[in-house]
């Protein structure tokens, strides 16, 4: 009697297992026919049942079914658009479970299509979170999941986009360690995005880690010698190490690459001039600013750059410590030299203000910060030159802008 009962138990168990296997087959057939409600119900049962919950085939089909549901959610007229709002998370979990159980890699190739589809959806959602919602933490989490998904498929190109967006989100969150984590991967993969190298370079430079900054510049130049920005970065890196000769060579290399593009060449001259001024090579900087202005006199960058350089030199002279009992006349000499520099800076600052004033109203609003900076410089200039009439006009305009 006991043997009969035991035999019946095994038979029942066999029927139960067969029933769940049929659930998987039924789900697959319904998916192919487009009966997604039925397919979802069958595959959910199969993935929860003891007899099939460890079957990679069940999870493989669950991933496919939920991805197909995901496609339907993009069609507002589809009757399945609200069938599974969490379809992406479900598909991702299913693909992960299938990979874990599929020891013989029987389903790996097709399961990778699930990972790929989920990765694309996560990147789309992450892009919206970054651009539209400014939800940088959410964006970062989705990018991390997308990176893992693409890691299973070997799709480095798509993964690189997720790395890039993750780095941008980390930057918005002021998490420098994460920025380095993601952007260093892109640098090793020879990304052509100049701002990846620039972000890392600026970060290391701010930390006064000149050795790492130089490595970034070297990597950028090695990866993309055709990009003038890489030569310009190398020039700045050489300045950090005090090698002005090599710095000047790299500036000239960058300028040589852009000489046939006047617009870019003109702006690059300003960038070169700014670096030279930062290295106290005022004559070299002035030559570069003047060359830029000879190409295009009606611009903000060169006028503001030249004006700022002259203004800052004047301020440095005023702020020079002179002994109280000095009888050499050094204080008067520095004061006079400062006035000369203030006088030279005036016209450049006025030209920068005139450029902003001539812009369309919406662009003027975007340049408001630069305008205030220029006006404050002119305010100091007119006070130092004792030009009260001009000073009154500047004060009135600043007061209006601050309202």
Short mmCIF file of C-alpha atoms in Angstrom, two decimals:
data_model
loop_
_atom_site.label_atom_id
_atom_site.label_comp_id
_atom_site.label_asym_id
_atom_site.label_seq_id
_atom_site.Cartn_x
_atom_site.Cartn_y
_atom_site.Cartn_z
CA UNK A 1 0.00 0.00 0.00
CA UNK A 2 2.82 2.38 0.88
CA UNK A 3 4.58 1.58 -2.37
CA UNK A 4 1.41 2.40 -4.34
CA UNK A 5 1.04 5.73 -2.53
CA UNK A 6 4.73 6.56 -3.18
CA UNK A 7 4.34 5.69 -6.86
CA UNK A 8 1.28 7.91 -7.14
CA UNK A 9 3.23 10.75 -5.48
CA UNK A 10 5.99 10.48 -8.11
CA UNK A 11 3.38 10.43 -10.87
CA UNK A 12 1.74 13.54 -9.41
CA UNK A 13 5.12 15.21 -9.16
CA UNK A 14 5.79 14.35 -12.81
CA UNK A 15 2.49 15.84 -13.86
CA UNK A 16 3.22 19.00 -11.87
CA UNK A 17 6.62 19.43 -13.49
CA UNK A 18 5.13 18.76 -16.92
CA UNK A 19 2.40 21.30 -16.23
CA UNK A 20 4.95 23.98 -15.41
CA UNK A 21 7.03 23.09 -18.47
CA UNK A 22 3.85 23.50 -20.50
CA UNK A 23 3.40 26.93 -18.85
CA UNK A 24 6.79 27.97 -20.27
CA UNK A 25 5.91 26.62 -23.71
CA UNK A 26 2.50 28.26 -23.58
CA UNK A 27 4.09 31.57 -22.61
CA UNK A 28 6.50 31.32 -25.54
CA UNK A 29 3.71 30.56 -27.99
CA UNK A 30 1.50 33.39 -26.69
CA UNK A 31 4.45 35.78 -26.94
CA UNK A 32 5.00 34.87 -30.59
CA UNK A 33 1.30 35.39 -31.32
CA UNK A 34 1.31 38.73 -29.49
CA UNK A 35 -0.98 37.59 -26.65
CA UNK A 36 1.07 39.38 -24.06
CA UNK A 37 -1.38 39.29 -21.16
CA UNK A 38 -1.58 35.50 -21.35
CA UNK A 39 2.16 35.18 -21.96
CA UNK A 40 2.94 37.31 -18.91
CA UNK A 41 0.57 35.33 -16.66
CA UNK A 42 2.05 31.99 -17.76
CA UNK A 43 5.70 32.96 -17.46
CA UNK A 44 5.18 34.61 -14.06
CA UNK A 45 3.70 31.34 -12.77
CA UNK A 46 6.52 29.30 -14.24
CA UNK A 47 9.23 31.51 -12.71
CA UNK A 48 7.59 31.29 -9.29
CA UNK A 49 6.90 27.55 -9.24
CA UNK A 50 9.28 25.19 -7.46
CA UNK A 51 9.52 22.91 -10.49
CA UNK A 52 10.66 25.57 -12.97
CA UNK A 53 11.99 28.50 -10.97
CA UNK A 54 15.54 27.23 -11.48
CA UNK A 55 15.10 26.57 -15.20
CA UNK A 56 17.11 29.13 -17.24
CA UNK A 57 14.68 28.65 -20.12
CA UNK A 58 11.83 30.08 -18.03
CA UNK A 59 13.83 33.18 -17.15
CA UNK A 60 15.06 33.54 -20.72
CA UNK A 61 11.46 33.69 -21.95
CA UNK A 62 10.46 36.01 -19.14
CA UNK A 63 13.12 38.49 -20.27
CA UNK A 64 11.91 38.33 -23.87
CA UNK A 65 8.23 38.66 -22.93
CA UNK A 66 8.81 41.66 -20.70
CA UNK A 67 10.94 43.35 -23.36
CA UNK A 68 8.08 42.85 -25.83
CA UNK A 69 5.74 44.40 -23.27
CA UNK A 70 8.23 47.25 -23.03
CA UNK A 71 7.97 47.84 -26.76
CA UNK A 72 4.20 48.11 -26.40
CA UNK A 73 4.50 50.75 -23.65
CA UNK A 74 5.99 53.11 -26.24
CA UNK A 75 2.75 52.97 -28.25
CA UNK A 76 0.09 55.04 -26.44
CA UNK A 77 -2.65 53.30 -28.44
CA UNK A 78 -1.55 49.79 -27.49
CA UNK A 79 -3.86 47.80 -25.23
CA UNK A 80 -0.73 46.49 -23.48
CA UNK A 81 0.80 49.90 -22.69
CA UNK A 82 -0.06 49.59 -18.97
CA UNK A 83 0.41 45.83 -18.66
CA UNK A 84 3.71 46.03 -16.74
CA UNK A 85 4.99 49.50 -15.82
CA UNK A 86 8.05 47.85 -14.25
CA UNK A 87 8.82 45.83 -17.39
CA UNK A 88 12.42 47.08 -17.61
CA UNK A 89 13.30 46.07 -14.07
CA UNK A 90 11.56 42.70 -14.54
CA UNK A 91 13.35 42.02 -17.83
CA UNK A 92 16.72 42.93 -16.31
CA UNK A 93 16.15 40.68 -13.29
CA UNK A 94 15.07 37.84 -15.62
CA UNK A 95 18.17 38.21 -17.80
CA UNK A 96 20.42 38.19 -14.73
CA UNK A 97 18.68 35.07 -13.37
CA UNK A 98 18.92 33.30 -16.72
CA UNK A 99 22.64 34.03 -16.93
CA UNK A 100 23.15 32.75 -13.40
CA UNK A 101 21.32 29.46 -14.10
CA UNK A 102 22.48 28.88 -17.67
CA UNK A 103 25.67 26.97 -16.87
CA UNK A 104 26.04 25.64 -20.40
CA UNK A 105 25.42 29.03 -22.04
CA UNK A 106 22.56 27.51 -24.01
CA UNK A 107 20.59 30.75 -23.98
CA UNK A 108 23.40 33.29 -23.66
CA UNK A 109 23.27 34.68 -27.20
CA UNK A 110 19.54 35.42 -27.16
CA UNK A 111 19.62 36.41 -23.49
CA UNK A 112 22.15 39.06 -24.47
CA UNK A 113 19.49 40.67 -26.67
CA UNK A 114 17.50 41.22 -23.46
CA UNK A 115 20.51 42.80 -21.78
CA UNK A 116 21.04 44.99 -24.85
CA UNK A 117 17.41 46.12 -24.98
CA UNK A 118 17.35 46.83 -21.25
CA UNK A 119 20.64 48.73 -21.51
CA UNK A 120 19.21 50.94 -24.24
CA UNK A 121 16.07 51.63 -22.22
CA UNK A 122 18.11 52.47 -19.12
CA UNK A 123 20.27 54.89 -21.12
CA UNK A 124 17.18 56.58 -22.54
CA UNK A 125 15.68 56.95 -19.08
CA UNK A 126 18.99 58.15 -17.68
CA UNK A 127 19.24 60.80 -20.41
CA UNK A 128 15.77 62.10 -19.52
CA UNK A 129 16.65 62.04 -15.81
CA UNK A 130 19.75 64.13 -16.54
CA UNK A 131 18.37 66.60 -19.09
CA UNK A 132 14.71 66.98 -18.13
CA UNK A 133 14.42 66.07 -14.48
CA UNK A 134 17.92 66.97 -13.27
CA UNK A 135 17.75 63.81 -11.18
CA UNK A 136 21.46 63.12 -11.19
CA UNK A 137 21.40 60.40 -8.53
CA UNK A 138 18.71 58.50 -10.42
CA UNK A 139 20.60 58.99 -13.66
CA UNK A 140 23.78 57.61 -12.09
CA UNK A 141 22.00 54.49 -10.78
CA UNK A 142 20.48 53.73 -14.19
CA UNK A 143 23.83 54.26 -15.90
CA UNK A 144 25.48 51.82 -13.51
CA UNK A 145 22.87 49.17 -14.35
CA UNK A 146 23.26 49.89 -18.06
CA UNK A 147 27.04 49.49 -17.78
CA UNK A 148 26.53 46.07 -16.17
CA UNK A 149 24.03 45.05 -18.85
CA UNK A 150 26.34 46.07 -21.69
CA UNK A 151 29.20 44.36 -19.88
CA UNK A 152 27.44 41.02 -20.43
CA UNK A 153 26.94 41.71 -24.14
CA UNK A 154 30.42 43.10 -24.80
CA UNK A 155 28.93 46.20 -26.42
CA UNK A 156 31.66 48.70 -25.46
CA UNK A 157 30.35 51.47 -27.68
CA UNK A 158 26.97 51.57 -25.95
CA UNK A 159 28.64 51.12 -22.56
CA UNK A 160 30.83 54.14 -23.27
CA UNK A 161 27.74 56.34 -23.52
CA UNK A 162 26.60 55.08 -20.11
CA UNK A 163 30.07 55.73 -18.66
CA UNK A 164 30.00 59.25 -20.09
CA UNK A 165 26.56 60.08 -18.71
CA UNK A 166 27.50 58.56 -15.35
CA UNK A 167 30.59 60.79 -15.25
CA UNK A 168 28.54 63.88 -16.05
CA UNK A 169 26.05 62.98 -13.30
CA UNK A 170 28.84 62.40 -10.80
CA UNK A 171 30.23 65.81 -11.72
CA UNK A 172 26.86 67.43 -11.03
CA UNK A 173 26.84 65.67 -7.66
CA UNK A 174 30.39 66.96 -6.98
CA UNK A 175 31.62 63.41 -6.47
CA UNK A 176 35.12 63.65 -7.89
CA UNK A 177 36.01 60.05 -7.08
CA UNK A 178 33.14 58.78 -9.22
CA UNK A 179 33.97 61.21 -12.02
CA UNK A 180 37.49 59.79 -12.08
CA UNK A 181 36.14 56.23 -11.97
CA UNK A 182 33.99 56.62 -15.07
CA UNK A 183 36.04 59.10 -17.09
CA UNK A 184 39.30 57.21 -16.58
CA UNK A 185 37.66 54.19 -18.22
CA UNK A 186 36.73 56.36 -21.21
CA UNK A 187 40.24 57.79 -21.38
CA UNK A 188 41.72 54.28 -21.47
CA UNK A 189 39.30 53.45 -24.27
CA UNK A 190 40.58 56.44 -26.26
CA UNK A 191 37.33 58.42 -26.18
CA UNK A 192 37.17 61.33 -28.59
CA UNK A 193 35.21 63.49 -26.12
CA UNK A 194 37.58 66.35 -25.31
CA UNK A 195 35.63 67.36 -22.19
CA UNK A 196 36.41 63.99 -20.58
CA UNK A 197 40.13 64.76 -20.67
CA UNK A 198 39.53 68.42 -19.77
CA UNK A 199 37.42 67.49 -16.73
CA UNK A 200 40.04 65.06 -15.43
CA UNK A 201 42.87 67.48 -16.16
CA UNK A 202 41.14 70.35 -14.34
CA UNK A 203 40.29 68.08 -11.42
CA UNK A 204 43.87 66.88 -10.92
CA UNK A 205 45.23 70.39 -11.44
CA UNK A 206 42.86 71.77 -8.78
CA UNK A 207 44.05 69.04 -6.43
CA UNK A 208 47.63 70.13 -7.26
CA UNK A 209 48.29 66.61 -8.48
CA UNK A 210 50.40 67.77 -11.41
CA UNK A 211 51.75 64.28 -12.11
CA UNK A 212 48.26 62.92 -12.80
CA UNK A 213 47.32 66.05 -14.75
CA UNK A 214 50.34 65.50 -16.98
CA UNK A 215 49.34 61.85 -17.49
CA UNK A 216 45.88 62.95 -18.67
CA UNK A 217 47.36 65.49 -21.07
CA UNK A 218 49.80 62.92 -22.42
CA UNK A 219 47.01 60.39 -22.90
CA UNK A 220 44.82 62.93 -24.69
CA UNK A 221 47.63 63.92 -27.02
CA UNK A 222 48.58 60.28 -27.63
CA UNK A 223 44.96 59.28 -28.33
CA UNK A 224 44.04 62.27 -30.49
CA UNK A 225 47.04 64.25 -31.78
CA UNK A 226 44.76 65.60 -34.53
CA UNK A 227 42.66 67.48 -31.95
CA UNK A 228 44.19 70.89 -31.28
CA UNK A 229 42.68 70.78 -27.79
CA UNK A 230 45.10 67.98 -26.90
CA UNK A 231 48.09 70.11 -27.91
CA UNK A 232 46.71 73.01 -25.91
CA UNK A 233 46.31 70.79 -22.87
CA UNK A 234 49.87 69.55 -23.25
CA UNK A 235 51.00 73.17 -23.33
CA UNK A 236 49.21 73.85 -20.06
CA UNK A 237 50.62 70.68 -18.53
CA UNK A 238 54.16 71.75 -19.41
CA UNK A 239 53.50 75.10 -17.75
CA UNK A 240 52.52 73.28 -14.57
CA UNK A 241 55.93 71.62 -14.54
CA UNK A 242 57.70 74.89 -15.37
CA UNK A 243 58.78 73.83 -18.85
CA UNK A 244 57.95 77.02 -20.77
CA UNK A 245 59.94 76.03 -23.84
CA UNK A 246 57.93 72.86 -24.47
CA UNK A 247 54.75 74.72 -23.53
CA UNK A 248 55.35 77.28 -26.26
CA UNK A 249 56.05 74.51 -28.77
CA UNK A 250 52.69 72.89 -28.01
CA UNK A 251 50.87 76.24 -28.25
CA UNK A 252 52.39 76.78 -31.68
CA UNK A 253 51.46 73.21 -32.68
CA UNK A 254 47.84 73.86 -31.70
CA UNK A 255 47.79 77.14 -33.59
CA UNK A 256 49.32 75.49 -36.66
CA UNK A 257 46.47 72.97 -36.68
CA UNK A 258 43.83 75.71 -36.79
CA UNK A 259 45.43 78.41 -38.94
CA UNK A 260 43.08 77.66 -41.83
CA UNK A 261 40.01 78.19 -39.62
CA UNK A 262 40.02 81.90 -38.64
CA UNK A 263 37.16 81.60 -36.16
CA UNK A 264 38.77 78.75 -34.21
CA UNK A 265 42.26 80.20 -34.66
CA UNK A 266 41.16 83.53 -33.20
CA UNK A 267 39.68 81.88 -30.08
CA UNK A 268 42.68 79.63 -29.70
CA UNK A 269 44.97 82.65 -29.72
CA UNK A 270 43.02 83.94 -26.71
CA UNK A 271 43.38 80.62 -24.89
CA UNK A 272 47.12 80.66 -25.63
CA UNK A 273 47.37 84.26 -24.44
CA UNK A 274 45.61 83.43 -21.19
CA UNK A 275 48.11 80.67 -20.46
CA UNK A 276 51.05 82.94 -21.27
CA UNK A 277 49.67 85.65 -19.01
CA UNK A 278 49.27 83.09 -16.22
CA UNK A 279 52.96 82.32 -16.64
CA UNK A 280 53.83 86.04 -16.40
CA UNK A 281 54.75 86.21 -20.10
CA UNK A 282 52.79 89.42 -20.62
CA UNK A 283 54.55 90.40 -23.85
CA UNK A 284 53.76 87.00 -25.39
CA UNK A 285 50.16 87.17 -24.20
CA UNK A 286 49.69 90.68 -25.56
CA UNK A 287 51.01 89.59 -28.96
CA UNK A 288 48.53 86.71 -29.09
CA UNK A 289 45.58 88.91 -28.03
CA UNK A 290 46.50 91.52 -30.63
CA UNK A 291 46.76 88.87 -33.33
CA UNK A 292 43.30 87.62 -32.39
CA UNK A 293 41.92 91.17 -32.55
CA UNK A 294 43.53 91.68 -35.95
CA UNK A 295 41.43 88.76 -37.21
CA UNK A 296 38.24 89.92 -35.50
CA UNK A 297 38.17 93.18 -33.58
CA UNK A 298 34.50 92.79 -32.66
CA UNK A 299 34.71 89.96 -30.14
CA UNK A 300 34.41 89.46 -26.40
CA UNK A 301 37.22 86.98 -25.67
CA UNK A 302 40.27 88.97 -26.81
CA UNK A 303 38.97 92.34 -25.57
CA UNK A 304 38.03 90.94 -22.19
CA UNK A 305 41.22 88.87 -21.98
CA UNK A 306 43.50 91.79 -22.78
CA UNK A 307 41.55 94.14 -20.54
CA UNK A 308 41.63 91.67 -17.64
CA UNK A 309 45.35 91.06 -18.01
CA UNK A 310 46.13 94.79 -17.93
CA UNK A 311 43.67 95.38 -15.10
CA UNK A 312 45.12 92.57 -12.96
CA UNK A 313 48.66 93.80 -13.52
CA UNK A 314 47.57 97.27 -12.34
CA UNK A 315 45.92 95.83 -9.24
CA UNK A 316 49.08 93.82 -8.46
CA UNK A 317 51.14 97.01 -8.54
CA UNK A 318 48.73 98.78 -6.19
CA UNK A 319 48.79 95.83 -3.81
CA UNK A 320 52.59 95.58 -3.75
CA UNK A 321 53.87 95.93 -0.19
CA UNK A 322 56.09 98.98 0.12
CA UNK A 323 57.85 99.65 3.45
CA UNK A 324 56.30 102.58 5.31
CA UNK A 325 59.67 104.30 5.64
CA UNK A 326 60.68 103.77 1.99
CA UNK A 327 62.32 106.91 0.60
CA UNK A 328 63.04 105.69 -2.92
CA UNK A 329 59.71 106.83 -4.34
CA UNK A 330 58.69 103.23 -5.13
CA UNK A 331 55.08 103.73 -4.00
CA UNK A 332 54.57 106.73 -6.30
CA UNK A 333 56.26 104.88 -9.16
CA UNK A 334 53.98 101.84 -8.75
CA UNK A 335 50.93 104.10 -8.50
CA UNK A 336 51.82 105.80 -11.76
CA UNK A 337 52.51 102.50 -13.51
CA UNK A 338 49.15 101.20 -12.28
CA UNK A 339 47.35 104.25 -13.73
CA UNK A 340 48.96 103.62 -17.09
CA UNK A 341 47.82 100.02 -17.06
CA UNK A 342 44.31 101.00 -15.92
CA UNK A 343 44.17 103.49 -18.78
CA UNK A 344 45.21 100.80 -21.27
CA UNK A 345 42.64 98.36 -19.89
CA UNK A 346 39.78 100.87 -20.19
CA UNK A 347 39.23 100.66 -23.95
CA UNK A 348 39.38 96.86 -24.01
CA UNK A 349 36.79 96.61 -21.23
CA UNK A 350 34.58 99.15 -23.00
CA UNK A 351 34.84 97.12 -26.20
CA UNK A 352 33.85 93.96 -24.30
CA UNK A 353 30.82 95.79 -22.86
CA UNK A 354 29.87 97.12 -26.30
CA UNK A 355 30.01 93.58 -27.72
CA UNK A 356 27.57 92.31 -25.07
CA UNK A 357 25.28 95.33 -25.53
CA UNK A 358 24.98 94.56 -29.25
CA UNK A 359 23.79 90.98 -28.63
CA UNK A 360 20.09 89.97 -28.88
CA UNK A 361 18.18 90.35 -25.61
CA UNK A 362 18.18 86.62 -24.76
CA UNK A 363 21.94 86.38 -25.27
CA UNK A 364 22.51 89.52 -23.23
CA UNK A 365 20.78 87.82 -20.30
CA UNK A 366 23.15 84.87 -20.62
CA UNK A 367 26.12 87.26 -20.59
CA UNK A 368 24.90 89.23 -17.57
CA UNK A 369 27.63 87.83 -15.32
CA UNK A 370 30.37 88.86 -17.76
CA UNK A 371 28.80 92.29 -18.14
CA UNK A 372 28.77 92.89 -14.38
CA UNK A 373 32.39 91.78 -14.20
CA UNK A 374 33.41 94.26 -16.92
CA UNK A 375 31.44 97.11 -15.35
CA UNK A 376 32.98 96.49 -11.94
CA UNK A 377 36.42 96.61 -13.53
CA UNK A 378 35.55 99.90 -15.23
CA UNK A 379 34.24 101.20 -11.93
CA UNK A 380 37.64 100.64 -10.33
CA UNK A 381 39.43 102.04 -13.38
CA UNK A 382 37.46 105.30 -13.36
CA UNK A 383 37.87 105.68 -9.60
CA UNK A 384 41.64 105.23 -9.91
CA UNK A 385 41.82 107.62 -12.87
CA UNK A 386 39.59 110.11 -11.05
CA UNK A 387 37.09 110.18 -13.94
CA UNK A 388 33.97 110.99 -11.93
CA UNK A 389 31.63 111.55 -14.88
CA UNK A 390 32.23 108.06 -16.29
CA UNK A 391 32.15 106.60 -12.78
CA UNK A 392 28.63 107.98 -12.19
CA UNK A 393 27.37 106.35 -15.36
CA UNK A 394 28.91 102.99 -14.45
CA UNK A 395 27.47 103.10 -10.92
CA UNK A 396 24.02 103.90 -12.27
CA UNK A 397 24.16 100.99 -14.70
CA UNK A 398 25.36 98.55 -12.07
CA UNK A 399 22.57 99.64 -9.75
CA UNK A 400 20.02 98.99 -12.51
CA UNK A 401 21.45 95.54 -13.22
CA UNK A 402 21.33 94.57 -9.56
CA UNK A 403 17.64 95.42 -9.20
#
